[in-house]
Tab-separated table of C-alpha atoms and ligand atoms in Angstrom:
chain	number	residue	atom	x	y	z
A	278	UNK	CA	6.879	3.358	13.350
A	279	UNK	CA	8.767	3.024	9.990
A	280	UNK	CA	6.920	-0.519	9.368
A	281	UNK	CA	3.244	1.396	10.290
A	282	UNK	CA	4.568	4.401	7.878
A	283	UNK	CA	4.929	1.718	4.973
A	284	UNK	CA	1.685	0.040	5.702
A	285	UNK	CA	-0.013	3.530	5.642
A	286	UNK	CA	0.108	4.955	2.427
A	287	UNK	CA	-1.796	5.558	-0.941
A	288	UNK	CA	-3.147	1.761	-0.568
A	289	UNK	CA	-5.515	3.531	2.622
A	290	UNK	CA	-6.516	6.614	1.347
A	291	UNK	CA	-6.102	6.885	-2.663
A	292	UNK	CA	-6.769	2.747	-3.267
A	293	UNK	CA	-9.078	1.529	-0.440
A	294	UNK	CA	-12.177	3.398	-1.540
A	295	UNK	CA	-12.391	3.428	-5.167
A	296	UNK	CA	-11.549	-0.406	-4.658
A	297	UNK	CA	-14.507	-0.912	-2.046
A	298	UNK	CA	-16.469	1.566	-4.095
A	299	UNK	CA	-15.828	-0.185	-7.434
A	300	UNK	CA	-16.521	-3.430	-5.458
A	301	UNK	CA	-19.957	-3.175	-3.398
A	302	UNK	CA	-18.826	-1.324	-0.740
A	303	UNK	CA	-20.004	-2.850	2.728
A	304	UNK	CA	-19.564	-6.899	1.304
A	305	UNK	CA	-15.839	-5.814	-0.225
A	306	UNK	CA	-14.976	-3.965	3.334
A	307	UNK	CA	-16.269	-7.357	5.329
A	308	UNK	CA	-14.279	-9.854	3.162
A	309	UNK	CA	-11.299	-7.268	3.427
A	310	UNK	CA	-11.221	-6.981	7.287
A	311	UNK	CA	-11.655	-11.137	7.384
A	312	UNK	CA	-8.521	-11.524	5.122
A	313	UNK	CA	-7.014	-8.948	7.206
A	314	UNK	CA	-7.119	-10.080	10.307
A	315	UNK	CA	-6.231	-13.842	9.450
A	316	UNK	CA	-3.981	-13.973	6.588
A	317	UNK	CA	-2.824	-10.589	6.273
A	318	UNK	CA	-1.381	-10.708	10.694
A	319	UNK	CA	-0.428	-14.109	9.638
A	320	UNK	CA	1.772	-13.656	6.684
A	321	UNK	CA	2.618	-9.965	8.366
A	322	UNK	CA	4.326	-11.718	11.261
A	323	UNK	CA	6.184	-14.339	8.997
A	324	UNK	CA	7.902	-11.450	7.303
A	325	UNK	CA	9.366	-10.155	10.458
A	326	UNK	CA	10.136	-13.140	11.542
A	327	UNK	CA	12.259	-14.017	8.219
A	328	UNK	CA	13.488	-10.821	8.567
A	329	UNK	CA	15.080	-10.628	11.992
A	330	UNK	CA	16.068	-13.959	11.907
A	331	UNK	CA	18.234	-13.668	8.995
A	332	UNK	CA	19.105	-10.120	9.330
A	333	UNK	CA	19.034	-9.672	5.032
A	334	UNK	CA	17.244	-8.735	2.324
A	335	UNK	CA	14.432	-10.867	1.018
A	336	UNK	CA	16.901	-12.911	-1.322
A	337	UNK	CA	19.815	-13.185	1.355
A	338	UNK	CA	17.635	-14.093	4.109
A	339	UNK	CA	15.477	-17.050	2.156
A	340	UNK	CA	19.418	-17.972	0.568
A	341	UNK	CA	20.749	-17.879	4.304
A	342	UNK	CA	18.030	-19.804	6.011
A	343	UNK	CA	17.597	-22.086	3.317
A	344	UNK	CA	18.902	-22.097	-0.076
A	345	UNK	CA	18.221	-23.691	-3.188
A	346	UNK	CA	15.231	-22.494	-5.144
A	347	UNK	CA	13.493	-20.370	-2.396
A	348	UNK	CA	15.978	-17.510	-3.159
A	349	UNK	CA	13.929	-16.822	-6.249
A	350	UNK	CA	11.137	-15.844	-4.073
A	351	UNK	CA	12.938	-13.168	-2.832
A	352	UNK	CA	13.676	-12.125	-6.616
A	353	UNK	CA	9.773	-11.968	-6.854
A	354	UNK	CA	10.035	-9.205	-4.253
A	355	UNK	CA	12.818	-7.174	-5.704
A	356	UNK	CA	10.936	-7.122	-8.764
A	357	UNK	CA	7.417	-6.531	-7.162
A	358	UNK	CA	9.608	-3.593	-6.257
A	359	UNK	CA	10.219	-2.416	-9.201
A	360	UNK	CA	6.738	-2.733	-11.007
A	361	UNK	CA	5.020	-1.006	-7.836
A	362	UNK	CA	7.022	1.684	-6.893
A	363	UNK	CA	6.838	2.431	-11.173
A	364	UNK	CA	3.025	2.760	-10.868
A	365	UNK	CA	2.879	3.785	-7.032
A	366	UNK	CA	5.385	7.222	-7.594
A	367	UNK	CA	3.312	8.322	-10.608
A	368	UNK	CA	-0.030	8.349	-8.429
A	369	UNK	CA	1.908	10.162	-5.134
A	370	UNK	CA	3.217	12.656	-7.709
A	371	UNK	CA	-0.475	13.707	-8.729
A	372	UNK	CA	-0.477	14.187	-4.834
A	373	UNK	CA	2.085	16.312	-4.866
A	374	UNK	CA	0.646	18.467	-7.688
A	375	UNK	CA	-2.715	18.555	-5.574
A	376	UNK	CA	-0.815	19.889	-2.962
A	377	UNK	CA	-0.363	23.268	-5.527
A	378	UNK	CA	-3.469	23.241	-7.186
A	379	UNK	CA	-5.105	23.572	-3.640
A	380	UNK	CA	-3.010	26.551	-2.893
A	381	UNK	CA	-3.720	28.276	-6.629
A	382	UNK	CA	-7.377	27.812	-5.669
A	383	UNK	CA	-7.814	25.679	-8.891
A	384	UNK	CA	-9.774	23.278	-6.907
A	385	UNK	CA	-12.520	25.339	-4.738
A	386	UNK	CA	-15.371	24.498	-6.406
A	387	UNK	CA	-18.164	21.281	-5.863
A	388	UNK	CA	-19.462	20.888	-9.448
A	389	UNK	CA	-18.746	16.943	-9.988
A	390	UNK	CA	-17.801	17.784	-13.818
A	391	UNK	CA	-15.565	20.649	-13.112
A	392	UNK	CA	-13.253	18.531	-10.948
A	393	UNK	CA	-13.701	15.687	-13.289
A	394	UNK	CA	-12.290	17.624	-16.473
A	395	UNK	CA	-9.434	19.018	-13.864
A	396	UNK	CA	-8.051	16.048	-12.886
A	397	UNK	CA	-9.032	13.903	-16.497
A	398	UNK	CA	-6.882	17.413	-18.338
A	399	UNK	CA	-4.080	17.046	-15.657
A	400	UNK	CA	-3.147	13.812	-15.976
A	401	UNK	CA	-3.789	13.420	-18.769
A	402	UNK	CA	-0.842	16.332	-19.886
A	403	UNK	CA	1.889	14.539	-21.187
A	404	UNK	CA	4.705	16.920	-19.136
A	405	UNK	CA	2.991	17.873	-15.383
A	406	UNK	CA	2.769	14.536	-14.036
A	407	UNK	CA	5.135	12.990	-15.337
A	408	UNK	CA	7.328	16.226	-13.929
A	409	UNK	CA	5.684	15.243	-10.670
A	410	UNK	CA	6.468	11.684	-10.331
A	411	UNK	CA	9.718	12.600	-11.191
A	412	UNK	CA	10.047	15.259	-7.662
A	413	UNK	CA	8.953	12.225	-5.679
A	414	UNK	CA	10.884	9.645	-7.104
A	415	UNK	CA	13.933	12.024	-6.522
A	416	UNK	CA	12.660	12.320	-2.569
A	417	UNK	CA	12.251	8.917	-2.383
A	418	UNK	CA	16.004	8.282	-3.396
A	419	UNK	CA	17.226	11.078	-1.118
A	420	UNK	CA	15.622	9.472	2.322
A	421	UNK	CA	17.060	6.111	0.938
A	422	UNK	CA	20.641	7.359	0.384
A	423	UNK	CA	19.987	9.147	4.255
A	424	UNK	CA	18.876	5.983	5.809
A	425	UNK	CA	15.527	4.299	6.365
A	426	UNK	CA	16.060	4.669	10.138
A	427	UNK	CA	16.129	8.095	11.481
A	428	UNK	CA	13.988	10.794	9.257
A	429	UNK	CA	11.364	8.112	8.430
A	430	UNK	CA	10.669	7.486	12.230
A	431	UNK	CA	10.893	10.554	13.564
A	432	UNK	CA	8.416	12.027	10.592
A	433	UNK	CA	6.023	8.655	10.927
A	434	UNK	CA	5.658	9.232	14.730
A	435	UNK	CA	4.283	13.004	14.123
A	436	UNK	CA	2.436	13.180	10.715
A	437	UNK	CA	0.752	9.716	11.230
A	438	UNK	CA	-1.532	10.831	13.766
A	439	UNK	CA	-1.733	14.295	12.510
A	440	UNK	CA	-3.182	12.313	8.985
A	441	UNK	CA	-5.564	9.858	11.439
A	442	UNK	CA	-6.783	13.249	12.847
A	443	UNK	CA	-7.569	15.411	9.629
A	444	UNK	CA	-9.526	11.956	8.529
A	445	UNK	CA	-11.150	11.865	11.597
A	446	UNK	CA	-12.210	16.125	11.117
A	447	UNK	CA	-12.883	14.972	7.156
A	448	UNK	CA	-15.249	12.208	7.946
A	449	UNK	CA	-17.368	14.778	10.393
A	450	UNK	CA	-17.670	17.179	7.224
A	451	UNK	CA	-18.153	14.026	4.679
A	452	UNK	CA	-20.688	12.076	7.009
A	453	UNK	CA	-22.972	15.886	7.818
A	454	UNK	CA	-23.540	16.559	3.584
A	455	UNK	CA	-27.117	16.274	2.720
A	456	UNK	CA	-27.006	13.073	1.580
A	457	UNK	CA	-24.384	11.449	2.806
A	458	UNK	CA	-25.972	8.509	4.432
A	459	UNK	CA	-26.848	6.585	0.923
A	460	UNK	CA	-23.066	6.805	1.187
A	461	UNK	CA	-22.765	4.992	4.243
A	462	UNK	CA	-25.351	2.478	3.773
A	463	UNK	CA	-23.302	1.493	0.948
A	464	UNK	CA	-20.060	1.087	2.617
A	465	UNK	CA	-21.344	-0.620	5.659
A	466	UNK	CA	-24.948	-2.731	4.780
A	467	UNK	CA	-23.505	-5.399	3.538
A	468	UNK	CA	-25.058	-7.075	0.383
A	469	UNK	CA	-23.978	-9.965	-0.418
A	470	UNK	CA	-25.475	-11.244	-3.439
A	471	UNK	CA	-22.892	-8.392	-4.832
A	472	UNK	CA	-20.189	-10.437	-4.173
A	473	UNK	CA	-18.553	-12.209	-7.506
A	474	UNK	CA	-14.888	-13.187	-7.717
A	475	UNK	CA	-13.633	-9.913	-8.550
A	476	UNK	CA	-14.676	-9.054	-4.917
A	477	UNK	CA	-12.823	-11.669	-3.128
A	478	UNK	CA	-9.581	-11.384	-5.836
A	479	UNK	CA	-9.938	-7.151	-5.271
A	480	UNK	CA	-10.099	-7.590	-1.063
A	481	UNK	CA	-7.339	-10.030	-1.522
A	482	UNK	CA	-4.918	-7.844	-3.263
A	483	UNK	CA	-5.861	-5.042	-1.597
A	484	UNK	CA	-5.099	-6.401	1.675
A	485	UNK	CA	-1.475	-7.137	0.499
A	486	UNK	CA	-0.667	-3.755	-1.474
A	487	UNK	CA	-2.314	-2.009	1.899
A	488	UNK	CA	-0.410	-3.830	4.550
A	489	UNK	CA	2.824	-3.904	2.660
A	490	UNK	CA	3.097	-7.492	2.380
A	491	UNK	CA	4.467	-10.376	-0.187
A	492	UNK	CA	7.175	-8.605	-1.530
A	493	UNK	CA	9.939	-8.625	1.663
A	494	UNK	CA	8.943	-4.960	2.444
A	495	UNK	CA	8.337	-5.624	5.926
A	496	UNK	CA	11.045	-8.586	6.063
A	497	UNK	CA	13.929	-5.330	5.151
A	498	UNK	CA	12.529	-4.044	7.982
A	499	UNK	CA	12.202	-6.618	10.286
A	500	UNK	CA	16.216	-7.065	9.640
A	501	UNK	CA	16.631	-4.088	11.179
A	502	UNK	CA	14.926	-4.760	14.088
A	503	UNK	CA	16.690	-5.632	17.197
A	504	UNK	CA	15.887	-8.494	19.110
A	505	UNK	CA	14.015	-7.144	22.098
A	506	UNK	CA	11.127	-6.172	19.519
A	507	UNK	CA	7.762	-7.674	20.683
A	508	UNK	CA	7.512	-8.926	16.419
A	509	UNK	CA	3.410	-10.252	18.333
A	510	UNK	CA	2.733	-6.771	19.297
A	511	UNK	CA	4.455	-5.538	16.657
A	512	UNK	CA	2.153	-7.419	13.909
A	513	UNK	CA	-0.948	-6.561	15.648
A	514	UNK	CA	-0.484	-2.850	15.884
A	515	UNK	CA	0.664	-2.154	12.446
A	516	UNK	CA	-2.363	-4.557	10.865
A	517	UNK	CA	-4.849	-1.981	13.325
A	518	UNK	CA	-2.931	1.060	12.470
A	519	UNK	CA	-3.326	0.251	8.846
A	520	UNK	CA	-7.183	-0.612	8.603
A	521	UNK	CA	-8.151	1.896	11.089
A	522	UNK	CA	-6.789	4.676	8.383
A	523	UNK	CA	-8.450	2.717	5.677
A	524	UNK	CA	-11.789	2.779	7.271
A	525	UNK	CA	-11.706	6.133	8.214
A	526	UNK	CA	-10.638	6.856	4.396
A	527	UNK	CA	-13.889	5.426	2.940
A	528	UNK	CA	-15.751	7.547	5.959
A	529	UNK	CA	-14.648	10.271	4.374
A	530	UNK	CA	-14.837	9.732	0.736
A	531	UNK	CA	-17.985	7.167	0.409
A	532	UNK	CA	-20.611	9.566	1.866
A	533	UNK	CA	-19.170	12.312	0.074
A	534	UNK	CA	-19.315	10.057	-3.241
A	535	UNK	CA	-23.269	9.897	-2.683
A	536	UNK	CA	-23.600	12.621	-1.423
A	537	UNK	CA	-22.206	15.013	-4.658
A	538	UNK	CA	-23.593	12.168	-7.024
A	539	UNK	CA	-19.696	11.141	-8.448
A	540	UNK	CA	-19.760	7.467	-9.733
A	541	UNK	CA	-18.518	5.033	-6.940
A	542	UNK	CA	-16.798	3.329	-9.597
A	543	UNK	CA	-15.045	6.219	-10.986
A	544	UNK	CA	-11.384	3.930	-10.702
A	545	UNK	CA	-8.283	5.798	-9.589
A	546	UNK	CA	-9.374	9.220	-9.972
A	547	UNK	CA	-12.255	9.007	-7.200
A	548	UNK	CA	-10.167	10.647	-4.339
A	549	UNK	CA	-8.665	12.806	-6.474
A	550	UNK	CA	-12.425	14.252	-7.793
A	551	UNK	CA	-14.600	14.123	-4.850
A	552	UNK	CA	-12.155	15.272	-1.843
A	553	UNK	CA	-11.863	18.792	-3.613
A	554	UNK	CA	-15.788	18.773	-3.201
A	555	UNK	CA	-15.598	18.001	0.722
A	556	UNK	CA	-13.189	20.923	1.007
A	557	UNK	CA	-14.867	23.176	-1.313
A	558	UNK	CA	-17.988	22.931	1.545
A	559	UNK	CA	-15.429	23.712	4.595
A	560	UNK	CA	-14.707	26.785	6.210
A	561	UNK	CA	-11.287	27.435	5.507
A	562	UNK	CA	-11.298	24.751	2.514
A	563	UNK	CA	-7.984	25.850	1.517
A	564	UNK	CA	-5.779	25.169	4.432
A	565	UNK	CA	-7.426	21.618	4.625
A	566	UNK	CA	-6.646	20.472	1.071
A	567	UNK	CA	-3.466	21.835	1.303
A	568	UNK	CA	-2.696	20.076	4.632
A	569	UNK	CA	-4.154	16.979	3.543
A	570	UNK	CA	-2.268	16.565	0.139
A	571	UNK	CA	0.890	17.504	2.119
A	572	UNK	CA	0.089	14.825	4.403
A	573	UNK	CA	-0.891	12.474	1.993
A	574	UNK	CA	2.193	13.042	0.107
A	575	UNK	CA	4.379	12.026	3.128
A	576	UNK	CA	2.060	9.145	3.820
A	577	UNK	CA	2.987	7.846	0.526
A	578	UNK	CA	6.962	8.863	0.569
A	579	UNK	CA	6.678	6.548	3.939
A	580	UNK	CA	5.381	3.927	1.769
A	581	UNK	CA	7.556	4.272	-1.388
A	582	UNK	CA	11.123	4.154	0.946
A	583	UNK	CA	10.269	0.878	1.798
A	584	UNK	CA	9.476	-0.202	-1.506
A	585	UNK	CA	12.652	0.909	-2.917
A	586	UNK	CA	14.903	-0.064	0.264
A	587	UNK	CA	13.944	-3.807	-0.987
A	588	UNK	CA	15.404	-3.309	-4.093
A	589	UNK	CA	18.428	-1.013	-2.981
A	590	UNK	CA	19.042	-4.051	0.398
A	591	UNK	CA	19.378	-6.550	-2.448
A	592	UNK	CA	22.140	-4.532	-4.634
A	593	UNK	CA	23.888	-3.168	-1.530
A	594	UNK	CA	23.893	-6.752	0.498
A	595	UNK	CA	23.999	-9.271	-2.066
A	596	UNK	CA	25.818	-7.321	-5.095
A	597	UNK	CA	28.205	-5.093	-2.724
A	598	UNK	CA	27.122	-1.935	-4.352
A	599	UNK	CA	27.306	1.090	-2.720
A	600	UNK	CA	24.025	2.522	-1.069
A	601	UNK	CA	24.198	5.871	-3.000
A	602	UNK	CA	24.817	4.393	-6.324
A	603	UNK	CA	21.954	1.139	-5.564
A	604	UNK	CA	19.022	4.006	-4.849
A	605	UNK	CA	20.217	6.304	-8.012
A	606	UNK	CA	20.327	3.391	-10.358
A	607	UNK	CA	17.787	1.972	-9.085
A	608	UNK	CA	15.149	5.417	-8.706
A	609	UNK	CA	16.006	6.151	-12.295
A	610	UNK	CA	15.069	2.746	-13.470
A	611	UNK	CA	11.767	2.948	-11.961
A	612	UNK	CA	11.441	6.387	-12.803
A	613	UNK	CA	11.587	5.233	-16.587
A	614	UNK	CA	9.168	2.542	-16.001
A	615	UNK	CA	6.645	4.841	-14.171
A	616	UNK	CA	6.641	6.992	-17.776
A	617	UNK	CA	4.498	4.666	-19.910
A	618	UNK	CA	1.677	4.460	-16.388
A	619	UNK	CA	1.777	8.229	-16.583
A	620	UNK	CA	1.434	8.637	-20.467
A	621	UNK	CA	-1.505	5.940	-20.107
A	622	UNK	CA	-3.981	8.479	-18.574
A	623	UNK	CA	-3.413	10.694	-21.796
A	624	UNK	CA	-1.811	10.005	-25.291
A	625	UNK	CA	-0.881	6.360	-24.665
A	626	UNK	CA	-4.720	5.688	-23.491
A	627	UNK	CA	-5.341	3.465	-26.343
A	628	UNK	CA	-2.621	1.159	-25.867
A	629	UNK	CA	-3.842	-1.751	-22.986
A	630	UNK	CA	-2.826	-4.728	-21.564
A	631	UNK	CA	-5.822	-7.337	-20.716
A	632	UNK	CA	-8.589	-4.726	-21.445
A	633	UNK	CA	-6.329	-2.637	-19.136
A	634	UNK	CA	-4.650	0.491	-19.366
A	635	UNK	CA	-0.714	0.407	-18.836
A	636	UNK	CA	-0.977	2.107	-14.484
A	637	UNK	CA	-3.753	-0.238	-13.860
A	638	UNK	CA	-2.157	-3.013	-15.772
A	639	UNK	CA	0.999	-2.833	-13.877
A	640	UNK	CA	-0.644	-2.629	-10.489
A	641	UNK	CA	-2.642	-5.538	-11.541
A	642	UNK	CA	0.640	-7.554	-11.954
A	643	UNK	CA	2.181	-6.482	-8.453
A	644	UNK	CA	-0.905	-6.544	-6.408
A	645	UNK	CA	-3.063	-9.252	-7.668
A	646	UNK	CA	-0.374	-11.089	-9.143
A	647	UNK	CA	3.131	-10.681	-6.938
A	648	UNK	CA	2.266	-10.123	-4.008
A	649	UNK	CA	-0.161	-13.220	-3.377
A	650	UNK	CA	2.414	-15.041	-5.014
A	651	UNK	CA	5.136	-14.619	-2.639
A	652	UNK	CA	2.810	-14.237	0.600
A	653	UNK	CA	1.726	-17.815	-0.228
A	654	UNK	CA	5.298	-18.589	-0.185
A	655	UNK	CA	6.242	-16.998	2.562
A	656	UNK	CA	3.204	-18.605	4.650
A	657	UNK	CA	4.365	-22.199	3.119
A	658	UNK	CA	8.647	-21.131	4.107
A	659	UNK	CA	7.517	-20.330	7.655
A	660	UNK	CA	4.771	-23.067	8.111
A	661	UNK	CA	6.912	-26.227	6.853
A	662	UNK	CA	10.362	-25.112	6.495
A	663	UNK	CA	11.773	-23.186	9.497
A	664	UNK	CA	8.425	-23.447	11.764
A	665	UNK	CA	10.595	-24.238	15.064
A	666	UNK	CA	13.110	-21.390	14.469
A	667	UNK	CA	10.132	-18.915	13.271
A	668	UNK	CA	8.224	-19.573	16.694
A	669	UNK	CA	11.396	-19.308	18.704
A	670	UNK	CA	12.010	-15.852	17.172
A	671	UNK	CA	8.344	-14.813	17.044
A	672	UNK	CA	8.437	-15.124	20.930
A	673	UNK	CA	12.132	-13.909	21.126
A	674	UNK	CA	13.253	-16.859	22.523
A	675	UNK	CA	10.273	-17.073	24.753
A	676	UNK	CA	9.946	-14.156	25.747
A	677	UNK	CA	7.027	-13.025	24.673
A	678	UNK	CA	3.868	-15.211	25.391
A	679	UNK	CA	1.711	-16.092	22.180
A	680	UNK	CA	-1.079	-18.379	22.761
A	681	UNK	CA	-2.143	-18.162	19.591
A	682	UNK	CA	0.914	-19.875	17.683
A	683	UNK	CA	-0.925	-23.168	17.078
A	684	UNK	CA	-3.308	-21.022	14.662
A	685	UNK	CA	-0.517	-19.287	13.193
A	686	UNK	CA	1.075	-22.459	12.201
A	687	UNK	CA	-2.327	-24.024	10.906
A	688	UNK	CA	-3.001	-20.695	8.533
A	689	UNK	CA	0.706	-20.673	7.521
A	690	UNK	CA	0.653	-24.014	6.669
A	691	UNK	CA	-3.111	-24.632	5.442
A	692	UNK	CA	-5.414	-21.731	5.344
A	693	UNK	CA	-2.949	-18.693	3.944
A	694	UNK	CA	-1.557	-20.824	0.896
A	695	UNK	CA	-5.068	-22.582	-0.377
A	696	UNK	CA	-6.988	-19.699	0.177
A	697	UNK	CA	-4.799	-17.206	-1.466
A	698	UNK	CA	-3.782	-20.023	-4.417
A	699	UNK	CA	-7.485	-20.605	-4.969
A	700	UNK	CA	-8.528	-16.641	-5.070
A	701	UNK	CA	-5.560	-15.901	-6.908
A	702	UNK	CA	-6.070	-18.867	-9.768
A	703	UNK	CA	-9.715	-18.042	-9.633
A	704	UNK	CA	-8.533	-13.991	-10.410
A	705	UNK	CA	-6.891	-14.851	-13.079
B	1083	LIG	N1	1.285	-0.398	1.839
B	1083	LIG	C1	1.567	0.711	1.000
B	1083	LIG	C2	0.314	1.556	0.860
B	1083	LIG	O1	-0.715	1.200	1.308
B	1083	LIG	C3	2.069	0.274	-0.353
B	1083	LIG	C4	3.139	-0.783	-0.319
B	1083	LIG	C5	2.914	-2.019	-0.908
B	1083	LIG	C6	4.329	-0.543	0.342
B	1083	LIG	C7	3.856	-3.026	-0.842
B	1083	LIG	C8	5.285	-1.541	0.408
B	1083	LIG	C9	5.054	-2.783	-0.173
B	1083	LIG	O2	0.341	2.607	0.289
């Protein structure tokens, strides 16, 4: 459940569809769900098996079961850590300021500009948001210094399906607007003459950032798992978990996109424009944006844990610090480095990186950068390195049948690291 609640998070509901909208829609969704459901289970089921078999951290457990140079892929992850969780905490805090808008009413209204000018004037204030990604980053460090394993659970096992069933109620409303189904025609007739290598390199990194992988998120985890775990079952449930909330997500916000006339390619403020519109055309309108920026908020604090628990696992295991003072240090480090993301919506707007501005710059790094990075390492550590030892704890000793290993050695060894070398080299 903790594992699903760090899959499921802003990458499903805030970055899915403004990526697939910014993309071509129906030809980015296709590409995403084939990377998906070959690399992404793939390298998903490496990182539990890394995981559990070493029982450490990302840099501990390639140092244990290895050595030499691969411990510096686990670095990769501790600092993929880092640069996401900076960006990631600044976006869940605009969340969290949703969450009050909605209440103050500030939102009820359809007019595309209105809620344009809202959300362009709130973030780009140089105090509110960054007030805001401060109140998460502080959560985030209190369920850390708690422990990942009881609130996290217990909260993923309730709110997770309450979130998959407010989708499932938002899609109904979304799908119904007068003129919703342009919407849906984009997101699911594929064209693919639309497809360039910004389409492959975007589904690529988006199916990474979405199902937490390339960075030892999931490998954390998987070291706490105990060794009656189905890690097969396991794999497969989170990966349909995941993109099952990241469909629904563009059911809800696509249609409504064409339907109110907002610009598919509006970037990261598309949820954050046209889901006020949906509710503004609800009975009730309030209660459901306020439940549904609640929810998202927790979505994401599910997410961000696990994000910082790599980086915390490293100073606690490896360094011997204490828990407490590992997830103070390092939440106020990020904290600092999510400032300059937040400032780039507003007065530091001119300053960019690569044509980019500094959020979107720094998720470029981690998620089209990082994270293919060390899945293709990962894919190459389990496929040639420890392949006997990986299958023997992927079955649990044999245990658990999987009939399917000979293709998860022959994508770990072949398909995961050309295909995600090529798209990545070709990204760049
Ligand atoms: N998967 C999370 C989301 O979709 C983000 C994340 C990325 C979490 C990488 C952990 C590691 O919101």
């Amino acid at each position: 459940m903790a594992a699903s609640g760090s899959a499921v998070g802003l990458g499903n509901i805030w970055k899915f569809p403004y990526m697939a909208g910014e993309n071509g829609g129906a030809a980015f969704f296709i590409i995403y769900l084939a990377l998906v459901f070959t690399i992404g289970l793939s390298v998903m089921l490496c990182e539990f098996v890394i995981g559990r078999a070493a029982q450490r951290n990302p840099v501990g457990a390639y140092g244990i079961l290895k050595g030499g140079a691969w411990k510096y892929v686990g670095f990769l992850g501790v600092a993929a850590g880092f640069i996401i969780l900076s960006f990631y905490s600044v976006v869940a805090g605009w969340a969290i300021a949703y969450i009050f808008k909605s209440v103050s009413g500030l939102l009820a209204t359809s007019d595309p500009a209105a809620l344009g000018a809202l959300f362009k004037n709130f973030t780009a204030d140089p105090w509110e948001p960054i007030l805001y990604h401060g109140i998460f980053m502080a959560l985030t460090v209190a369920v850390i210094i708690g422990g990942v394993n009881g609130g996290i659970e217990r909260t993923s096992k309730i709110l997770m399906p309450l979130l998959f069933l407010l989708l499932v109620v938002l899609a109904v409303r979304s799908l119904t607007l007068p003129g919703a189904m342009a919407g849906l025609k984009f997101y699911l007739a594929p064209d693919f003459s639309k497809v360039t290598g910004a389409t492959l390199n975007g589904a690529l990194s988006q199916a990474f950032f979405s199902l937490s992988l390339g960075m030892g998120a999931l490998m954390t985890y998987g070291s706490y798992l105990s060794r009656s775990v189905n890690l097969i079952k396991t794999t497969m449930l989170i990966t349909l978990c995941d993109t099952a909330v990241a469909f629904l997500a563009g059911l809800v916000i696509l249609p409504a996109v064409f339907a109110f006339s907002f610009d598919p390619s509006a970037g990261p403020g598309l949820v954050f424009i046209t889901l006020p519109a949906v509710f503004a055309k609800m009975p009730l309108g309030i209660v459901f944006a306020v439940l549904f920026f609640v929810l998202l908020s927790i979505a994401a604090l599910t997410s961000s844990v696990s994000l910082l628990e790599v980086v915390v696992a490293y100073f606690v295991d490896e360094r011997g610090w204490q828990r407490r003072r590992a997830a103070t240090i390092g939440g106020g480090v990020i904290f600092l480095l999510g400032i300059p993301s937040s400032l780039s919506l507003g007065v530091w707007s001119g300053f960019t990186i690569g044509g980019k501005e500094f959020l979107s710059a720094m998720d470029y790094v981690g998620s089209n950068i990082l994270l293919p990075v060390g899945g293709i390492a990962v894919s190459l550590f389990v496929g040639w390195v420890i392949y006997p030892r990986a299958l023997d704890e992927a079955t649990g000793g044999g245990a658990h049948r999987f009939q399917l290993a000979p293709v998860w050695r022959f994508i770990c060894r072949y398909v995961a690291p050309i295909a995600v070398g090529w798209i990545l080299v070709s990204g760049l």
